Short mmCIF file of C-alpha atoms in Angstrom, two decimals:
data_model
loop_
_atom_site.label_atom_id
_atom_site.label_comp_id
_atom_site.label_asym_id
_atom_site.label_seq_id
_atom_site.Cartn_x
_atom_site.Cartn_y
_atom_site.Cartn_z
CA MET M 2 -25.75 4.55 17.81
CA GLN M 3 -23.16 5.50 20.41
CA ILE M 4 -23.69 2.21 22.27
CA LYS M 5 -23.12 0.25 19.08
CA ILE M 6 -19.90 2.10 18.33
CA ILE M 7 -18.54 1.52 21.82
CA PHE M 8 -19.51 -2.15 21.68
CA ILE M 9 -17.63 -2.60 18.41
CA LEU M 10 -14.54 -0.95 19.81
CA LEU M 11 -14.60 -3.20 22.84
CA ILE M 12 -14.95 -6.26 20.64
CA ILE M 13 -11.94 -5.11 18.62
CA SER M 14 -9.92 -4.78 21.80
CA ILE M 15 -10.89 -8.22 23.06
CA ASN M 16 -10.15 -9.92 19.75
CA LEU M 17 -6.68 -8.41 19.57
CA LYS M 18 -5.44 -10.19 22.69
CA ALA M 19 -4.45 -13.41 20.96
CA GLU M 20 -3.24 -11.91 17.69
CA VAL M 21 0.03 -13.37 16.44
CA ALA M 22 2.78 -10.85 15.75
CA THR M 23 3.79 -10.44 12.10
CA LYS M 24 6.18 -8.04 10.43
CA GLU M 25 3.23 -6.14 9.01
CA ASN M 26 1.25 -5.59 12.21
CA VAL M 27 4.36 -4.82 14.28
CA ALA M 28 5.44 -2.30 11.62
CA LYS M 29 2.11 -0.55 12.19
CA LEU M 30 2.89 -0.38 15.91
CA TYR M 31 6.14 1.40 15.10
CA VAL M 32 4.25 3.90 12.96
CA ALA M 33 1.60 4.54 15.61
CA THR M 34 3.92 4.72 18.59
CA PHE M 35 7.08 6.31 17.19
CA ASN M 36 6.01 7.78 13.82
CA ARG M 37 8.86 5.97 12.11
CA ALA M 38 9.77 2.89 10.12
CA PRO M 39 10.73 -0.18 12.14
CA ASP M 40 14.47 -0.73 12.38
CA ALA M 41 15.59 -4.11 11.06
CA ILE M 42 17.06 -5.26 14.37
CA GLY M 43 14.03 -4.28 16.42
CA LEU M 44 11.50 -5.75 14.01
CA ASP M 45 13.34 -9.07 13.94
CA TYR M 46 13.49 -9.18 17.73
CA TRP M 47 9.79 -8.51 18.33
CA VAL M 48 8.52 -10.85 15.60
CA ASN M 49 11.02 -13.71 15.73
CA GLN M 50 12.61 -13.66 19.18
CA SER M 51 10.34 -12.07 21.78
CA GLY M 52 7.72 -14.82 21.80
CA LEU M 53 5.08 -12.21 22.62
CA SER M 54 1.61 -11.73 21.16
CA LEU M 55 0.90 -8.51 19.30
CA GLU M 56 -0.91 -7.01 22.29
CA ASN M 57 1.96 -7.78 24.64
CA ILE M 58 4.45 -6.33 22.19
CA ALA M 59 2.35 -3.16 22.07
CA LYS M 60 2.37 -3.01 25.86
CA SER M 61 6.12 -3.67 25.97
CA PHE M 62 6.66 -0.70 23.67
CA PHE M 63 5.60 1.51 26.58
CA ASP M 64 8.46 0.18 28.69
CA GLN M 65 11.06 1.20 26.10
CA PRO M 66 13.30 4.27 26.57
CA GLU M 67 12.27 5.61 23.16
CA THR M 68 8.61 5.65 24.17
CA LYS M 69 9.29 7.33 27.49
CA GLU M 70 11.41 9.97 25.77
CA THR M 71 8.84 10.51 23.01
CA TYR M 72 5.94 11.12 25.38
CA ALA M 73 7.79 12.64 28.35
CA SER M 74 6.70 16.19 27.56
CA PHE M 75 3.00 15.33 27.15
CA SER M 76 0.90 16.91 29.89
CA ASN M 77 -2.41 15.11 29.26
CA ILE M 78 -4.04 12.15 27.54
CA GLN M 79 -5.50 14.31 24.77
CA GLU M 80 -1.98 15.08 23.56
CA PHE M 81 -1.21 11.37 23.43
CA ILE M 82 -4.40 10.61 21.46
CA LEU M 83 -3.62 13.42 19.03
CA ALA M 84 -0.06 12.14 18.55
CA VAL M 85 -1.24 8.62 17.70
CA TYR M 86 -3.82 9.84 15.18
CA THR M 87 -1.25 12.16 13.63
CA ASN M 88 1.32 9.36 13.38
CA LEU M 89 -1.14 6.94 11.83
CA PHE M 90 -3.42 9.11 9.72
CA ALA M 91 -1.89 12.62 9.58
CA ARG M 92 -5.08 14.10 11.03
CA GLN M 93 -6.79 15.02 14.27
CA PRO M 94 -9.26 12.57 15.84
CA ASP M 95 -12.94 13.43 15.60
CA ILE M 96 -14.35 15.03 18.73
CA ALA M 97 -16.55 12.09 19.75
CA GLY M 98 -13.79 9.54 19.27
CA SER M 99 -11.25 11.64 21.12
CA SER M 100 -13.63 12.13 24.04
CA TYR M 101 -14.39 8.41 24.22
CA TRP M 102 -10.72 7.37 24.25
CA ASP M 103 -9.84 10.12 26.73
CA ASN M 104 -12.46 8.79 29.12
CA GLU M 105 -11.44 5.14 28.72
CA LEU M 106 -7.73 5.85 29.13
CA SER M 107 -8.30 8.21 32.09
CA LEU M 108 -10.38 5.59 33.91
CA GLY M 109 -7.80 2.91 33.19
CA THR M 110 -10.44 0.80 31.44
CA ILE M 111 -7.99 0.12 28.62
CA HIS M 112 -4.21 0.23 28.29
CA SER M 113 -2.60 2.77 25.97
CA ALA M 114 -1.45 -0.15 23.84
CA GLU M 115 -5.03 -1.35 23.40
CA PHE M 116 -6.04 2.10 22.22
CA ILE M 117 -3.25 2.05 19.62
CA LEU M 118 -4.22 -1.41 18.37
CA ALA M 119 -7.89 -0.45 18.13
CA ALA M 120 -6.98 2.68 16.14
CA VAL M 121 -4.81 0.63 13.78
CA ASN M 122 -7.39 -2.08 13.23
CA GLY M 123 -10.25 0.39 12.88
CA ALA M 124 -8.59 2.26 9.99
CA LYS M 125 -10.72 2.51 6.85
CA ASP M 126 -11.01 4.53 3.65
CA SER M 127 -8.32 7.24 3.41
CA ASP M 128 -7.02 6.40 6.90
CA LYS M 129 -6.37 2.84 5.79
CA THR M 130 -4.70 4.00 2.59
CA ILE M 131 -2.20 6.19 4.38
CA LEU M 132 -1.51 3.50 6.99
CA ASP M 133 -0.99 0.90 4.25
CA ASN M 134 1.42 3.27 2.52
CA LYS M 135 3.37 3.88 5.72
CA THR M 136 3.48 0.14 6.36
CA THR M 137 4.82 -0.53 2.86
CA VAL M 138 7.59 2.03 3.37
CA GLY M 139 8.36 0.77 6.87
CA LEU M 140 8.65 -2.85 5.79
CA ALA M 141 10.86 -1.95 2.83
CA PHE M 142 13.15 -0.03 5.19
CA ALA M 143 13.47 -2.90 7.67
CA GLN M 144 13.71 -5.64 5.05
CA ALA M 145 16.64 -3.78 3.51
CA GLY M 146 18.49 -4.28 6.82
CA LEU M 147 18.38 -0.60 7.81
CA SER M 148 18.33 0.32 11.51
CA ASP M 149 19.35 3.98 11.80
CA ILE M 150 16.61 5.68 13.83
CA SER M 151 17.11 9.11 12.23
CA ASP M 152 16.68 7.54 8.78
CA ALA M 153 13.65 5.60 10.03
CA LEU M 154 12.01 8.88 11.04
CA ASP M 155 13.04 10.66 7.86
CA ILE M 156 11.77 8.06 5.39
CA MET M 157 8.32 8.19 6.98
CA SER M 158 8.07 11.96 7.26
CA ALA M 159 6.52 12.70 3.85
CA VAL M 160 4.42 9.56 3.30
CA THR M 161 0.78 10.39 2.60
CA SER M 162 -2.19 8.62 1.00
CA SER M 163 -0.71 9.12 -2.48
CA THR M 164 1.20 6.38 -4.27
CA GLN M 165 3.77 8.93 -5.41
CA SER M 166 4.71 9.74 -1.82
CA VAL M 167 5.60 6.08 -1.30
CA VAL M 168 7.65 6.02 -4.49
CA ASP M 169 9.50 9.16 -3.43
CA ALA M 170 10.23 7.83 0.05
CA LEU M 171 11.57 4.53 -1.27
CA GLU M 172 13.63 6.16 -4.01
CA LYS M 173 15.25 8.47 -1.47
CA TYR M 174 16.77 5.41 0.19
CA SER M 175 17.20 3.39 -3.01
CA LEU M 176 14.45 0.96 -2.00
CA GLY M 177 12.09 1.63 -4.87
CA ASN M 178 12.56 -1.42 -7.05
CA PRO M 179 13.67 -4.50 -5.12
CA GLN M 180 12.69 -6.92 -7.90
CA GLN M 181 15.70 -5.97 -10.06
CA ILE M 182 14.00 -6.21 -13.44
CA THR M 183 16.39 -7.47 -16.11
CA ASN M 184 17.00 -5.69 -19.39
CA ASP M 185 15.62 -8.73 -21.20
CA GLU M 186 12.33 -8.49 -19.26
CA ILE M 187 12.07 -4.78 -20.03
CA LYS M 188 12.77 -5.31 -23.72
CA SER M 189 10.27 -8.17 -23.93
CA VAL M 190 7.31 -6.28 -22.47
CA VAL M 191 8.08 -3.02 -24.29
CA ASP M 192 8.48 -4.84 -27.62
CA ARG M 193 5.24 -6.77 -27.10
CA THR M 194 3.35 -3.61 -26.12
CA ASN M 195 4.60 -1.76 -29.19
CA GLN M 196 3.83 -4.75 -31.40
CA ILE M 197 0.22 -4.58 -30.23
CA ARG M 198 0.03 -0.80 -30.62
CA GLN M 199 1.44 -0.97 -34.15
CA ILE M 200 -1.60 -2.95 -35.23
CA PHE M 201 -3.50 0.35 -35.02
CA TYR M 202 -0.84 3.02 -35.59
CA ALA M 203 2.92 3.21 -36.13
CA ASP M 204 3.79 6.71 -34.93
CA ALA M 205 3.48 6.42 -31.13
CA PRO M 206 5.94 3.90 -29.68
CA ILE M 207 6.00 3.44 -25.92
CA GLN M 208 9.19 3.55 -23.80
CA TRP M 209 10.18 2.14 -20.43
CA SER M 210 10.21 4.48 -17.42
CA GLN M 211 12.00 3.48 -14.25
CA THR M 212 9.93 5.99 -12.29
CA LEU M 213 6.76 4.23 -13.43
CA ALA M 214 8.34 0.84 -12.70
CA ASN M 215 9.14 1.96 -9.16
CA SER M 216 5.60 3.21 -8.71
CA ALA M 217 4.15 -0.06 -10.00
CA GLN M 218 6.50 -2.13 -7.85
CA THR M 219 5.57 -0.16 -4.75
CA TYR M 220 1.87 -0.80 -5.26
CA ALA M 221 2.46 -4.47 -6.15
CA ASN M 222 4.27 -4.82 -2.82
CA ASN M 223 1.34 -3.13 -1.09
CA ILE M 224 -1.20 -5.53 -2.60
CA ALA M 225 0.94 -8.58 -1.85
CA SER M 226 1.50 -7.60 1.79
CA THR M 227 -2.13 -6.63 2.52
CA GLY M 228 -3.92 -9.22 0.38
CA ILE M 229 -6.25 -6.49 -0.91
CA THR M 230 -6.49 -6.55 -4.70
CA LYS M 231 -7.80 -3.25 -6.01
CA HIS M 232 -6.65 -0.39 -8.18
CA SER M 233 -4.69 2.38 -6.52
CA ASN M 234 -5.44 6.10 -6.53
CA SER M 235 -2.36 6.74 -8.69
CA ASP M 236 -2.30 9.56 -11.19
CA TYR M 237 -0.91 7.09 -13.72
CA GLY M 238 -2.85 4.71 -15.92
CA GLU M 239 -2.84 1.29 -14.27
CA ASN M 240 -3.27 -2.30 -15.45
CA LEU M 241 -3.40 -5.05 -12.83
CA ILE M 242 -3.61 -8.83 -12.92
CA ALA M 243 -3.37 -11.60 -10.30
CA ALA M 244 -2.51 -15.16 -11.32
CA SER M 245 -2.04 -18.49 -9.59
CA TYR M 246 1.25 -18.99 -11.48
CA ALA M 247 4.42 -16.90 -11.85
CA ILE M 248 3.08 -14.62 -14.57
CA ASN M 249 5.60 -12.24 -16.14
CA TYR M 250 5.05 -8.77 -17.61
CA THR M 251 4.78 -9.96 -21.21
CA GLN M 252 2.29 -12.68 -20.30
CA ALA M 253 0.25 -10.11 -18.36
CA THR M 254 0.29 -7.84 -21.41
CA ASN M 255 -1.03 -10.67 -23.57
CA GLU M 256 -3.86 -11.27 -21.08
CA TRP M 257 -4.82 -7.60 -21.22
CA TYR M 258 -4.66 -7.61 -25.02
CA ALA M 259 -7.07 -10.57 -25.08
CA GLU M 260 -9.83 -8.16 -23.98
CA ASN M 261 -9.81 -6.77 -27.53
CA SER M 262 -12.41 -9.37 -28.52
CA TYR M 263 -14.93 -7.62 -26.25
CA TYR M 264 -14.23 -4.07 -27.44
CA ASP M 265 -16.11 -2.35 -30.27
CA TYR M 266 -14.13 0.63 -31.55
CA SER M 267 -16.97 1.87 -33.78
CA ASN M 268 -19.04 2.89 -30.77
CA ASN M 269 -16.26 2.87 -28.14
CA SER M 270 -18.00 0.27 -26.02
CA CYS M 271 -17.33 -2.99 -24.22
CA GLU M 272 -19.47 -6.12 -24.36
CA SER M 273 -21.90 -6.28 -21.45
CA GLY M 274 -20.43 -8.06 -18.44
CA LYS M 275 -16.89 -7.97 -19.83
CA VAL M 276 -13.81 -5.86 -19.08
CA CYS M 277 -11.98 -3.85 -21.74
CA GLY M 278 -10.18 -1.14 -19.77
CA HIS M 279 -6.84 -2.94 -19.60
CA TYR M 280 -6.85 -3.34 -23.38
CA THR M 281 -7.79 0.26 -24.10
CA GLN M 282 -5.07 1.54 -21.75
CA LEU M 283 -2.57 -0.71 -23.51
CA ILE M 284 -3.34 0.82 -26.91
CA TRP M 285 -4.01 4.39 -25.72
CA LYS M 286 -2.08 6.39 -28.30
CA GLU M 287 -1.24 9.39 -26.11
CA THR M 288 0.50 7.14 -23.58
CA THR M 289 4.25 7.28 -24.20
CA LYS M 290 5.82 5.62 -21.15
CA MET M 291 5.27 2.49 -19.10
CA GLY M 292 6.79 0.62 -16.16
CA CYS M 293 5.85 -2.61 -14.37
CA GLY M 294 6.27 -4.34 -11.03
CA SER M 295 5.34 -7.69 -9.53
CA ALA M 296 5.12 -9.43 -6.16
CA ILE M 297 3.92 -12.62 -4.48
CA TYR M 298 0.93 -12.50 -2.12
CA SER M 299 1.98 -13.21 1.48
CA THR M 300 -1.49 -12.94 2.99
CA GLY M 301 -5.18 -13.12 2.10
CA LYS M 302 -7.02 -15.60 -0.10
CA TYR M 303 -4.41 -15.42 -2.88
CA ILE M 304 -1.36 -16.42 -0.82
CA GLY M 305 1.35 -17.66 -3.18
CA TRP M 306 -0.24 -16.05 -6.25
CA SER M 307 1.55 -13.45 -8.38
CA VAL M 308 0.35 -9.91 -8.96
CA VAL M 309 1.60 -7.80 -11.88
CA ILE M 310 0.98 -4.08 -12.21
CA CYS M 311 1.96 -1.79 -15.07
CA HIS M 312 1.72 1.98 -14.83
CA TYR M 313 1.32 4.20 -17.90
CA ASN M 314 1.86 7.90 -18.51
CA PRO M 315 0.14 9.96 -19.73
CA PRO M 316 -2.81 7.89 -18.51
CA GLY M 317 -5.60 6.73 -20.81
CA ASN M 318 -9.22 5.63 -20.54
CA TYR M 319 -10.78 9.08 -20.48
CA VAL M 320 -14.56 8.86 -20.54
CA GLY M 321 -16.01 9.59 -23.95
CA GLU M 322 -12.65 9.33 -25.76
CA THR M 323 -11.41 6.55 -28.00
CA PRO M 324 -7.92 5.06 -27.46
CA TYR M 325 -6.58 6.39 -30.80
#
């Protein structure tokens, strides 16, 4: 088993050598190396002006004054490994992994930059979630044209694996809702949602929440930048749709409502092989607030497609309960 693990890590390292630098993967280098968001000026230089591959950018990071200052007080390689894992995943490395990297770095078999890239690309499960969240925050910071290093450190300091931590970080620097939803769009989707809900009851209208909209927008940005379409681990109720055209919030709501033909209220069940959860969240009576966000996929198999997410609070779809 150990041989297989080592072989995989070596393959990862080899494959990274020709990787083209993008804003996303360079942002992850900033997180791993400096524990901060990329500054706008630096990110633009490395991606658009340096002409370097991702691996060479990672190596060049170790020639920068900031890197030398950051790691000047470290007395051994174990401290460096711990710092990288803490920056990326907010945890200590496992004993076997730490020992392996310590040996490889001590022997000079790999460069420190290769270790960082392997750690980034090997992230999975909760490690990947927290790294994706940090990347979302970092990109939002740089894309807003911000370059203050103290702010870059501060905005990243409380980001965890939770969606709310991303929302909080972005809101602190007024980066939470870059789509600038118009009042007409808000009115349209709220009116349509309430129109649907009033088919079943008239005493529980839903209202727009900017906090929920910021949360939804943050996760829409995350999906669009990673190309990974899946539900988040948010504490809110969540409806999600991806479309090959520029779908808006009201159109998305109509698509979710169309699931009603598969739902049987009498036994609280969905037709076999069909999906009803978006519909039941939409009409969940105890939900009183909603907010939506959207983005365009920049990577993955849905490049150019739209993704719309709406968050709802209190959340619905409790097992064994009917929507109203």
